[in-house]
Coordinates of N, CA and C in Angstrom, one line a residue:
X1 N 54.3 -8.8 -3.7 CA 55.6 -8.1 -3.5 C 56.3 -7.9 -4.9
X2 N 56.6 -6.6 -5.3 CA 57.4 -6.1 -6.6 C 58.5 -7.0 -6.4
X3 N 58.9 -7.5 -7.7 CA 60.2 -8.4 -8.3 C 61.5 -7.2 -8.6
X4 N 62.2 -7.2 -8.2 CA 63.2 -5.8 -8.2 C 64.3 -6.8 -9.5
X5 N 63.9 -5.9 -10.4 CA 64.9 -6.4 -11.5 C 66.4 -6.8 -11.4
X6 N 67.3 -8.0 -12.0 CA 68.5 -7.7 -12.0 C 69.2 -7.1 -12.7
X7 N 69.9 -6.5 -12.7 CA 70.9 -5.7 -13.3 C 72.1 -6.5 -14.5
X8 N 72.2 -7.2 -14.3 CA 73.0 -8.5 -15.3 C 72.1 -9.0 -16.4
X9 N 70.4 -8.9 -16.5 CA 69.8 -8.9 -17.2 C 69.1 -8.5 -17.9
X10 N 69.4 -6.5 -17.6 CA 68.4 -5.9 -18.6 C 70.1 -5.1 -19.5
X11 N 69.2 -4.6 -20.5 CA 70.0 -4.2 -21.4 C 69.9 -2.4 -21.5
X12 N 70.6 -2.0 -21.9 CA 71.1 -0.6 -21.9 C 69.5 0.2 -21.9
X13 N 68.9 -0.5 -23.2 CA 67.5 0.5 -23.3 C 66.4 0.0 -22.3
X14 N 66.3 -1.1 -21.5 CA 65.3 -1.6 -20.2 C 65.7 -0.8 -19.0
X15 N 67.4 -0.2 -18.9 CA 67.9 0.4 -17.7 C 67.3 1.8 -17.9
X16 N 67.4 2.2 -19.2 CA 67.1 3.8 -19.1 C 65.5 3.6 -18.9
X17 N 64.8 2.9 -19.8 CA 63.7 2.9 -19.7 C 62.8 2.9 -17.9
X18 N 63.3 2.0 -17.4 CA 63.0 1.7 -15.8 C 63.4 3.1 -15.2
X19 N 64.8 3.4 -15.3 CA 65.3 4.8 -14.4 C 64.6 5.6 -15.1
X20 N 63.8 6.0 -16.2 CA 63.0 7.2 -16.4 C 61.6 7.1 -15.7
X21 N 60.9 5.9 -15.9 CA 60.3 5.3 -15.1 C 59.9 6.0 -13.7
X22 N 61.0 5.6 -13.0 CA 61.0 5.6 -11.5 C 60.9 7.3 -11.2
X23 N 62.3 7.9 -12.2 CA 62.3 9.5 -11.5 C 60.4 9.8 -11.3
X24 N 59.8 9.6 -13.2 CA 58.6 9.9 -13.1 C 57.1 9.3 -12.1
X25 N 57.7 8.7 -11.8 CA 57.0 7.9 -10.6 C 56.9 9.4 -9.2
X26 N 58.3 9.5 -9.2 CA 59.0 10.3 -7.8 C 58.1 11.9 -8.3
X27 N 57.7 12.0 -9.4 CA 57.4 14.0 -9.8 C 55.5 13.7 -9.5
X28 N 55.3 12.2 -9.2 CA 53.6 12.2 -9.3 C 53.4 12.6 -8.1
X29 N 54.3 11.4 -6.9 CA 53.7 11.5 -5.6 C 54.9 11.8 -4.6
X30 N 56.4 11.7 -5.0 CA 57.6 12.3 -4.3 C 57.9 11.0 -3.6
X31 N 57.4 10.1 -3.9 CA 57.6 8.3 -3.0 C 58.0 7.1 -4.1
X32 N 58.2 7.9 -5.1 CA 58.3 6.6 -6.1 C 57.0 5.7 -5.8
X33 N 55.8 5.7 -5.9 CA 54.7 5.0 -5.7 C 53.4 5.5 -6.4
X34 N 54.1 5.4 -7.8 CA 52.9 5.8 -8.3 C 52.1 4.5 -9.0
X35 N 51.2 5.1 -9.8 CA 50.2 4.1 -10.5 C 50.5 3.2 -11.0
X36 N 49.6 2.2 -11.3 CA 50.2 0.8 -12.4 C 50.8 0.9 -13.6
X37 N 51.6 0.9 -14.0 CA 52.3 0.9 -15.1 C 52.3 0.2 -15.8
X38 N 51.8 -0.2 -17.2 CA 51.9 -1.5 -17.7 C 53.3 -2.0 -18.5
X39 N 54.1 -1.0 -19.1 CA 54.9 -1.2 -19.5 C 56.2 -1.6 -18.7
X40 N 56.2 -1.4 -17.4 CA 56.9 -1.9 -16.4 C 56.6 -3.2 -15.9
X41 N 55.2 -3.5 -15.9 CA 54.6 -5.0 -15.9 C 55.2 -5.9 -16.3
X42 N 55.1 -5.2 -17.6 CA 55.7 -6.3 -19.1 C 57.3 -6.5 -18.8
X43 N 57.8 -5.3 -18.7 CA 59.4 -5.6 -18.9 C 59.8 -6.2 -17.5
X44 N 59.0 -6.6 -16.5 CA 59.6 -7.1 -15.2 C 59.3 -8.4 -15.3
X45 N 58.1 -8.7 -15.8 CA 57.5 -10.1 -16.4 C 58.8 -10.7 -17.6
X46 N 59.1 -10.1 -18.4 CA 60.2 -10.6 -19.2 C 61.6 -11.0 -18.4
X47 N 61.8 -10.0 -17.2 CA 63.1 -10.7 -17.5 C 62.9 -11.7 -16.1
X48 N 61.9 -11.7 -15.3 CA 61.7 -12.8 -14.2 C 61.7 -14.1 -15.9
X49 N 61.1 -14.3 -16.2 CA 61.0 -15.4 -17.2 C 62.2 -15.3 -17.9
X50 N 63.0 -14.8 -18.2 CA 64.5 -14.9 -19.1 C 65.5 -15.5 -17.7
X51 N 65.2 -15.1 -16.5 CA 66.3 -15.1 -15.6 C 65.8 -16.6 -14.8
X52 N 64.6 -16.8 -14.8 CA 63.9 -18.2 -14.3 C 63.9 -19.2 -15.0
X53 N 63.6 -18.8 -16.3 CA 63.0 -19.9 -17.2 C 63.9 -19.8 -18.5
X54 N 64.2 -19.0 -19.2 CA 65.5 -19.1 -21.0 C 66.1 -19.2 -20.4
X55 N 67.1 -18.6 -19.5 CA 68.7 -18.6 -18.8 C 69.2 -19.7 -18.0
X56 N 68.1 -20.5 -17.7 CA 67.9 -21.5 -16.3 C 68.3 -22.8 -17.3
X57 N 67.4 -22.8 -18.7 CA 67.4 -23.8 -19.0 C 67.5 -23.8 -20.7
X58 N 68.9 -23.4 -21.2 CA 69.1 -23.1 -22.6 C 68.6 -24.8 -22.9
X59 N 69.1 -26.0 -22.8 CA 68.8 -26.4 -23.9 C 67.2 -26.9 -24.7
X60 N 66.3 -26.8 -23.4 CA 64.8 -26.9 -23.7 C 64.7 -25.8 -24.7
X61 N 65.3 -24.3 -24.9 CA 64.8 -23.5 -25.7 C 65.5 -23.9 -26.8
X62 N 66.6 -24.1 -27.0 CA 67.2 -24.7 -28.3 C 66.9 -25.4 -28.8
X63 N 66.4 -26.2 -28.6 CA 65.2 -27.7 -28.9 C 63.8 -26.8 -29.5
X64 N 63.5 -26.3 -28.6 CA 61.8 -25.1 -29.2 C 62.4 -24.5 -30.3
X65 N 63.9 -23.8 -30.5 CA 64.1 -23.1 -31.3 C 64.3 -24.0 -33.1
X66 N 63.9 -25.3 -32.9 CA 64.6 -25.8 -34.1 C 62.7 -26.4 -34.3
X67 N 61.4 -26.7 -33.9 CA 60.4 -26.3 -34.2 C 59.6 -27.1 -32.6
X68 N 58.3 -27.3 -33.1 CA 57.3 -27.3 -31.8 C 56.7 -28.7 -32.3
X69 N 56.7 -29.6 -31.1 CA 55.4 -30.6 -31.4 C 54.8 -30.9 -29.9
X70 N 53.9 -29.8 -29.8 CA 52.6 -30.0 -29.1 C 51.9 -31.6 -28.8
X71 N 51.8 -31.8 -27.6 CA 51.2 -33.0 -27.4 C 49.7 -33.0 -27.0
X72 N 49.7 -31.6 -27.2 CA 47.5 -31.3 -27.0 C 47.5 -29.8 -27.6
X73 N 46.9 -29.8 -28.2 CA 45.9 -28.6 -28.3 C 44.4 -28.2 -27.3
X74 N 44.6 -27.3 -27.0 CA 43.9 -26.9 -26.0 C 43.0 -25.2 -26.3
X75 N 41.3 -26.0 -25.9 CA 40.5 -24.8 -26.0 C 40.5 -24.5 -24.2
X76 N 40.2 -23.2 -24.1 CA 40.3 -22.9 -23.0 C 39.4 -21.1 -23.0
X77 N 39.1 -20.6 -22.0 CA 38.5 -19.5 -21.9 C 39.7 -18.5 -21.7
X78 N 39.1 -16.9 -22.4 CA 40.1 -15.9 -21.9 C 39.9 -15.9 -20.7
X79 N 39.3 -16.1 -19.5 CA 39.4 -15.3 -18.7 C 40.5 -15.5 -17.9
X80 N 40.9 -14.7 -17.2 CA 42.2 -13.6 -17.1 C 42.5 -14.9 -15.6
X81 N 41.6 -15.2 -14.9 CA 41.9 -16.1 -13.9 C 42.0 -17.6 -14.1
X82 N 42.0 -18.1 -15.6 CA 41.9 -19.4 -15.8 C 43.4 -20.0 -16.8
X83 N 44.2 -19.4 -16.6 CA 45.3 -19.5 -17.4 C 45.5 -21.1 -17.7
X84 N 45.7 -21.6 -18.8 CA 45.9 -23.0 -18.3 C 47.4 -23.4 -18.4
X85 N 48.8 -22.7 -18.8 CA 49.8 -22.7 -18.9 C 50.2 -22.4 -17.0
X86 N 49.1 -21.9 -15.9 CA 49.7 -22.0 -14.9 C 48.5 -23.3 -14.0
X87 N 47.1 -23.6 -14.5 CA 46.4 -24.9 -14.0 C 46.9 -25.7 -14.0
X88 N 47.5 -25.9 -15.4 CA 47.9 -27.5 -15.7 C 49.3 -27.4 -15.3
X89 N 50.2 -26.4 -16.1 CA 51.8 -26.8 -15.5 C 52.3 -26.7 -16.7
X90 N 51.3 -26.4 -18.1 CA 52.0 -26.6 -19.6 C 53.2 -25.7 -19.7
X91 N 54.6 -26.5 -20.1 CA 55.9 -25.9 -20.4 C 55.8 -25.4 -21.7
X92 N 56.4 -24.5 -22.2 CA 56.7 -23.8 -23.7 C 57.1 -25.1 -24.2
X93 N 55.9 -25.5 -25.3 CA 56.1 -26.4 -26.0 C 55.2 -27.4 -25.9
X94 N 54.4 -27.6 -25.0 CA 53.5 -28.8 -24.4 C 52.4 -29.2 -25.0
X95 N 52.2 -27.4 -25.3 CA 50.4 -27.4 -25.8 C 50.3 -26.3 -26.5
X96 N 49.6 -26.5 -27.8 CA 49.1 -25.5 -29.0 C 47.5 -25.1 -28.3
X97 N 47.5 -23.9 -28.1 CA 46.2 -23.1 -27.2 C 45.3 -22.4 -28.1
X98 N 44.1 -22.6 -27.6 CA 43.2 -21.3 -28.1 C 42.2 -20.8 -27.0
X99 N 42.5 -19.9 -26.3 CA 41.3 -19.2 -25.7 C 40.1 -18.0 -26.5
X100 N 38.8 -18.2 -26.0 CA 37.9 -17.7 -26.5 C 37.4 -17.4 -25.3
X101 N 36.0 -16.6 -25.6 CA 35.0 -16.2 -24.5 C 34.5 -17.8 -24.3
X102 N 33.8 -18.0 -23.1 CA 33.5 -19.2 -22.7 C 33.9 -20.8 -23.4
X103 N 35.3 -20.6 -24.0 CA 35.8 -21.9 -24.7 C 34.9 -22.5 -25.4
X104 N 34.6 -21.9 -26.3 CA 33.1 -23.0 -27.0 C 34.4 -22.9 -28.5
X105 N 33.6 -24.0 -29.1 CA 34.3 -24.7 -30.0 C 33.0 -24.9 -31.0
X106 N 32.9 -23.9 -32.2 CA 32.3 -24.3 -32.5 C 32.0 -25.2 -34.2
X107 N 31.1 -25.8 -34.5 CA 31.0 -26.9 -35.5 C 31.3 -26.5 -36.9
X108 N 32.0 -26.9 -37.5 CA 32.9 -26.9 -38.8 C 32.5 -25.5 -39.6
X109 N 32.5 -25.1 -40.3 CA 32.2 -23.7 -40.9 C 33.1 -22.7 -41.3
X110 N 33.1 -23.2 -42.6 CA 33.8 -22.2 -43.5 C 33.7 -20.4 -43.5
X111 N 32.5 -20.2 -43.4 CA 31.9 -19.3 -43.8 C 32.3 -18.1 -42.5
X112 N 32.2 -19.1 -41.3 CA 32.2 -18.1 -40.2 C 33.0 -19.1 -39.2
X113 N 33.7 -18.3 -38.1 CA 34.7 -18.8 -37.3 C 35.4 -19.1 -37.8
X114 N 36.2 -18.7 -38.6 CA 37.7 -19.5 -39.6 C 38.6 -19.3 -38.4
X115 N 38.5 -18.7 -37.6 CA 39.9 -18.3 -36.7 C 40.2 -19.7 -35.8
X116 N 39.0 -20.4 -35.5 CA 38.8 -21.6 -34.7 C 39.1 -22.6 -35.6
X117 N 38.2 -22.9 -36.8 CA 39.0 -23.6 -37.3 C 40.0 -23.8 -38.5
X118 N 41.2 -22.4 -38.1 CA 42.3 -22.3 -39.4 C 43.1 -23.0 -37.8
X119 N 42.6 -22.6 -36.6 CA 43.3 -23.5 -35.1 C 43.4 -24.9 -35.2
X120 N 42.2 -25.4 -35.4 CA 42.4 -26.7 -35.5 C 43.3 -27.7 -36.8
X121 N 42.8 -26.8 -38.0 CA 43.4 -27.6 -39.0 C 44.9 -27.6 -38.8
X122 N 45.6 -26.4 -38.1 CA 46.9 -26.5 -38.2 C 47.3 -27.3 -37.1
X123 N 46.4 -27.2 -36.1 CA 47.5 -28.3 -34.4 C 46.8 -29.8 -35.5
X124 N 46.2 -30.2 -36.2 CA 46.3 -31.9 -36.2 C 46.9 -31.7 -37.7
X125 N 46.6 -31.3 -38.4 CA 47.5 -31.4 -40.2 C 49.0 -31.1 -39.9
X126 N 49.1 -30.3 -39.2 CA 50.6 -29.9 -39.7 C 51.7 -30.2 -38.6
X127 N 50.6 -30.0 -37.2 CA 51.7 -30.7 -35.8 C 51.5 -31.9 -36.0
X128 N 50.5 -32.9 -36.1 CA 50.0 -33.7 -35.8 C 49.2 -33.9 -34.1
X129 N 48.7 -32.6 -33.8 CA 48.2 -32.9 -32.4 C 47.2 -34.2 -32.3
X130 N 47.4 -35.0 -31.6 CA 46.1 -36.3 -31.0 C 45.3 -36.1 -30.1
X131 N 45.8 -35.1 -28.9 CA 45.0 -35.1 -27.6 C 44.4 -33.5 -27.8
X132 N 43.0 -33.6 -28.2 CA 42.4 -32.1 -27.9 C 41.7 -32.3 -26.7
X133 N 41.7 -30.9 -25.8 CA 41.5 -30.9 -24.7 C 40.8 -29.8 -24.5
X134 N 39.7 -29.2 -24.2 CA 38.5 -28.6 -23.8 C 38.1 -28.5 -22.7
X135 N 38.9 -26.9 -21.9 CA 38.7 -26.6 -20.9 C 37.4 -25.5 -19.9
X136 N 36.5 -26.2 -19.5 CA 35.4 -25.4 -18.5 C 36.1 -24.9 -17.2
X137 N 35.2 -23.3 -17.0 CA 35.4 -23.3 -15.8 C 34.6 -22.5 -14.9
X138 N 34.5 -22.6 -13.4 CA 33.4 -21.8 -12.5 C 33.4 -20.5 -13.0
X139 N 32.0 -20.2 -12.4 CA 32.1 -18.8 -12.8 C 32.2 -17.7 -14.3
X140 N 31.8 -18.6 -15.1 CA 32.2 -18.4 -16.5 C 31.3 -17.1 -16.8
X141 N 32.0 -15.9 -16.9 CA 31.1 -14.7 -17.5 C 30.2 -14.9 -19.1
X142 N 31.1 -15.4 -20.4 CA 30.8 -16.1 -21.4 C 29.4 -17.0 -21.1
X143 N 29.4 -17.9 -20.0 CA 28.3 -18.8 -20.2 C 26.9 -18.2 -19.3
X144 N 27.5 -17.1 -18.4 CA 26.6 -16.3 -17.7 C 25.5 -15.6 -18.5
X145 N 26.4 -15.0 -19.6 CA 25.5 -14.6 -20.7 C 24.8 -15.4 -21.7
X146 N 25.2 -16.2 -21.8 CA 24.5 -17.2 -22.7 C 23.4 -17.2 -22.0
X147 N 23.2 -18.2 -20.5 CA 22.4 -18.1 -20.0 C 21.0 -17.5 -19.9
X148 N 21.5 -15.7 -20.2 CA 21.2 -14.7 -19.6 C 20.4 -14.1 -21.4
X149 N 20.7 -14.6 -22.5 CA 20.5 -14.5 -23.8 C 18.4 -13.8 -23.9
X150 N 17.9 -13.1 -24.4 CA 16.6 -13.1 -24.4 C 15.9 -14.3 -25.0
X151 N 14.9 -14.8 -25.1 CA 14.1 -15.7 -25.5 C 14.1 -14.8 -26.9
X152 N 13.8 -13.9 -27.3 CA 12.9 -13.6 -28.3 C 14.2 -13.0 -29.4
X153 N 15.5 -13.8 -28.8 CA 16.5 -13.5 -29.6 C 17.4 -12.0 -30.2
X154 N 17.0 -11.2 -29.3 CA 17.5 -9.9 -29.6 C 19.1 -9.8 -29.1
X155 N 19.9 -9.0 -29.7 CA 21.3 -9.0 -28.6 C 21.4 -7.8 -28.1
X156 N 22.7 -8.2 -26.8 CA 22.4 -6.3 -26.5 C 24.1 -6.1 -26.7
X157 N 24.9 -7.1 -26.9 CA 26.5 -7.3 -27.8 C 26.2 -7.3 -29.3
X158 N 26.9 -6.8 -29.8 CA 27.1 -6.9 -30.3 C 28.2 -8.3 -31.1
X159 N 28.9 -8.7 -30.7 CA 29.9 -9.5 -30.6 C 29.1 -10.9 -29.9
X160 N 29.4 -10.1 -28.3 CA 29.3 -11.3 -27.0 C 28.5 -12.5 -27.6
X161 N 26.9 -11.7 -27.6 CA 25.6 -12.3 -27.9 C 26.3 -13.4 -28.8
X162 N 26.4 -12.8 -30.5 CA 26.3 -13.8 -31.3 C 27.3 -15.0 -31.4
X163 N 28.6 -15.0 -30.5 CA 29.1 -15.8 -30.1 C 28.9 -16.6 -29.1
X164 N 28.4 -16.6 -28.1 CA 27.5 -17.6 -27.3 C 26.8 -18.3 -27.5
X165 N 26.1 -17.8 -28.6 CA 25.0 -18.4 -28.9 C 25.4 -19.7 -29.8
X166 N 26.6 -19.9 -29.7 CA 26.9 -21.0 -30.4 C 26.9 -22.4 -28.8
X167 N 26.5 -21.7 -27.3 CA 26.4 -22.6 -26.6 C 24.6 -23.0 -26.5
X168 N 24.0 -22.4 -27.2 CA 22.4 -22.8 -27.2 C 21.9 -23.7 -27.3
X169 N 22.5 -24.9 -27.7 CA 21.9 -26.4 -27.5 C 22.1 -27.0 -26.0
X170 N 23.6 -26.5 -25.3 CA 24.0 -26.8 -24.3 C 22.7 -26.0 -22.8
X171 N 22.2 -24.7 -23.5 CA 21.6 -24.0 -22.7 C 19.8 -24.3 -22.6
X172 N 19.6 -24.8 -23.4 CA 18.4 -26.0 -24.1 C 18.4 -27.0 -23.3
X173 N 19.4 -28.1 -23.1 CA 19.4 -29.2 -22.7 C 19.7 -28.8 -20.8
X174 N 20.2 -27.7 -20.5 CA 19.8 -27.5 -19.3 C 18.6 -27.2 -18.8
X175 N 18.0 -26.6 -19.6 CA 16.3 -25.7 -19.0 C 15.8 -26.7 -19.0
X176 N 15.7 -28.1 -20.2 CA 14.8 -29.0 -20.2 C 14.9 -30.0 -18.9
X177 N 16.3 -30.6 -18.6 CA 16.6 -31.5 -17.6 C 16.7 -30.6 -16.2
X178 N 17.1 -29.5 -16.1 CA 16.6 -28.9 -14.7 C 15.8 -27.9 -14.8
X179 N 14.8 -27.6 -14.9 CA 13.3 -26.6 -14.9 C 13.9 -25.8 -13.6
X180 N 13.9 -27.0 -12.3 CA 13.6 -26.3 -11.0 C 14.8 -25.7 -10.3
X181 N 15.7 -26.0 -11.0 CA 17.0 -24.9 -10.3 C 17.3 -23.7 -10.5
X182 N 17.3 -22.9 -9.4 CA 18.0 -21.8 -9.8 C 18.8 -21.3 -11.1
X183 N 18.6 -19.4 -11.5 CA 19.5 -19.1 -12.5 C 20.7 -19.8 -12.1
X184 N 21.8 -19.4 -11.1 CA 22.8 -19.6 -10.7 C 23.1 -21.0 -10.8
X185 N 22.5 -22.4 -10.4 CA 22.7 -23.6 -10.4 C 22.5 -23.9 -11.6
X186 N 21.7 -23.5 -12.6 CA 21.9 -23.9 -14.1 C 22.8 -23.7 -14.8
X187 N 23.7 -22.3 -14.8 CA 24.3 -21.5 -15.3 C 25.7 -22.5 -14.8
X188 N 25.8 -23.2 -13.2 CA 27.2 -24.0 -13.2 C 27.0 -24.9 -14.3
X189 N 25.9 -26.0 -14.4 CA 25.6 -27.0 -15.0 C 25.9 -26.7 -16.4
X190 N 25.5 -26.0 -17.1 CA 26.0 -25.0 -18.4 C 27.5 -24.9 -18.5
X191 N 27.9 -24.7 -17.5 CA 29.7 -24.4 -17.8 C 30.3 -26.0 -18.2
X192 N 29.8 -26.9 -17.7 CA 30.2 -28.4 -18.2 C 29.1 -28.8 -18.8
X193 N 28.4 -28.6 -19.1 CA 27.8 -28.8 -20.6 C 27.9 -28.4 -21.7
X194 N 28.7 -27.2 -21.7 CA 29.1 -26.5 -23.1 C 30.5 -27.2 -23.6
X195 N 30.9 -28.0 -22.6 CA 32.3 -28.6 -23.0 C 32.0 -29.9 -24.1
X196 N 30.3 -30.3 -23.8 CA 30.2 -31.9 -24.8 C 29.5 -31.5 -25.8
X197 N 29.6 -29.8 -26.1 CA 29.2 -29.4 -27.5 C 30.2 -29.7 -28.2
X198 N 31.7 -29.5 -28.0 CA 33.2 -29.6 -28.7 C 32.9 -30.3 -28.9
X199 N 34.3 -30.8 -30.1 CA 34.8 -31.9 -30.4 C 35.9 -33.1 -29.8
X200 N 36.3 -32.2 -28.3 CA 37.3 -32.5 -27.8 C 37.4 -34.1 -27.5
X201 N 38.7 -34.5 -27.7 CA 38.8 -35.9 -26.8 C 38.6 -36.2 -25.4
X202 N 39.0 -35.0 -25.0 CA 39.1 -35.1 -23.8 C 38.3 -33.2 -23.2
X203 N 37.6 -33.8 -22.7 CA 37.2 -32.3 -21.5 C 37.0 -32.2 -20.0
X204 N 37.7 -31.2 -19.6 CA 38.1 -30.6 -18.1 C 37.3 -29.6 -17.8
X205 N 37.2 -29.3 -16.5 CA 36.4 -28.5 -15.6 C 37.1 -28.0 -15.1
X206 N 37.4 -26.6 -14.5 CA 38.4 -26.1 -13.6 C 37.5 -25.3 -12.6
X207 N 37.5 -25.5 -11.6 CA 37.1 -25.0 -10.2 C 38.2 -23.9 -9.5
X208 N 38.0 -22.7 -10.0 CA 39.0 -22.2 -9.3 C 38.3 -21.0 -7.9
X209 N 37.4 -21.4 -7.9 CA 37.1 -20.8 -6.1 C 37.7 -22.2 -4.9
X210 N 37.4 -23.4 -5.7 CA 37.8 -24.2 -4.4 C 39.2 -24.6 -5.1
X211 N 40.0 -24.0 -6.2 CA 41.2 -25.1 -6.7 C 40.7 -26.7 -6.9
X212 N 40.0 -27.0 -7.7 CA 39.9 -28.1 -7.8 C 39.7 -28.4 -9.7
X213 N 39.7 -29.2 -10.0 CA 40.6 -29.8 -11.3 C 39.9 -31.0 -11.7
X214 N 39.0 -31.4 -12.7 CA 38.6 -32.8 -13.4 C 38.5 -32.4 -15.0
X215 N 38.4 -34.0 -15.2 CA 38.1 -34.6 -16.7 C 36.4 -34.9 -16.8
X216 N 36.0 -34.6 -17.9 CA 34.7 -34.5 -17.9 C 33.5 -33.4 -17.8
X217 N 32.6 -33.7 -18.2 CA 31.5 -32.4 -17.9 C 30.4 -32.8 -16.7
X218 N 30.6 -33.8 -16.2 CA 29.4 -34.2 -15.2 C 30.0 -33.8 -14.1
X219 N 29.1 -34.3 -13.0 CA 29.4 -33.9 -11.7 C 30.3 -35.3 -11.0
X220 N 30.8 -35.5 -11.1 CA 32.0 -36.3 -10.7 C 33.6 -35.5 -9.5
X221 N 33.4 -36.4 -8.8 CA 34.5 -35.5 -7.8 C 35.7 -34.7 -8.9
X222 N 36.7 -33.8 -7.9 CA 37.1 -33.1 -8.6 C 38.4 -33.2 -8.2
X223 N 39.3 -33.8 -8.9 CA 41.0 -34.0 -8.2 C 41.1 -32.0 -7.5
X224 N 42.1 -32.7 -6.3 CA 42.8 -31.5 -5.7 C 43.6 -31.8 -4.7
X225 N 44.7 -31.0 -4.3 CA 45.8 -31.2 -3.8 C 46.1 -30.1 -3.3

């Protein structure tokens, strides 16, 4: 169900913006019901969160406004269904984040991945983060390909390939210890095994076909509620 904006909350150029919006909506299909719009996405998404969350609760943002200390840093995957600011419950301010393709974390290296770790140097040198946390999860496209990698080392990414392949010990130590399972049942096993490649103190699993939620990469039950 569309969020119908308040009126007390947007400002002179979100009002005109929306009402041009809408007329042009009405000249596509004469119903106001035209196609996805992203820029209306965004601006409806802003002010639910100004009107729910900054307006609701000035002094938590006055407090963010004077600086941040993160109590985890957290690797986590892009994908679009594993947010961990709505898994976990993280408030603005909770957790210093980095999503990647299949959350791999990979080992020290100047030379290459600086983006991962100019991440880390700054959540423990400069926040002082203590709890890094290293998030798996079902269904991982990223580790699908790994998986899915040729033996004889060729890529057909450009990108994808040579980043994954920083999960290849994890994908090694599955072929060896399960031969006889399925692609599909390797490839879960893989999703929590690429988590004890990190360095993390702590690593999670996220189950989001059944909602279910653990610490660790083994098969160990899985909190849910």
């Amino acid at each position: 169900m569309a969020m119908e904006p308040s009126p007390e909350v947007l400002n002179p150029g979100m009002k005109k913006l929306l009402r041009e919006k809408g007329e042009a909506d009405k000249e596509v299909d004469g119903h106001g019901h035209g196609c996805f719009d992203p820029v209306e996405r965004i601006i409806k998404g802003f002010i639910h969160f100004k009107a729910c969350k900054f307006d609701k609760y000035p002094e938590c943002f006055s407090e963010l406004a004077k600086g941040q200390h993160p109590k985890f840093l957290v690797f986590a995957c892009s994908d679009s269904r594993v947010s961990p600011s709505h898994v976990l419950d993280f408030q603005p301010g909770e957790a210093f984040m980095a999503r990647n393709i299949a959350n791999m974390v990979p080992a020290f290296n100047q030379l290459r991945y600086s983006c991962v770790g100019a991440t880390i140097e700054y959540a423990v040198a400069n926040l002082q983060v203590e709890n890094v946390l290293v998030i798996g999860h079902s269904r991982c496209g990223g580790i699908k390909r790994l998986m899915s990698l040729p033996e004889d080392g060729s890529n057909y990414y450009d990108f994808i390939d040579d980043w994954v392949k920083i999960g290849l010990p994890a994908k090694a130590k599955v072929k060896r210890e399960h031969p006889g399972l399925s692609f599909e049942q390797q490839t879960a096993i893989c999703e929590r095994e690429s988590v004890n490649l990190s360095l993390a103190l702590r690593g999670g699993y996220y189950d989001f076909v059944n909602g279910k939620f653990g610490f660790g990469s083994s098969r160990q039950t899985l909190l849910h509620r």
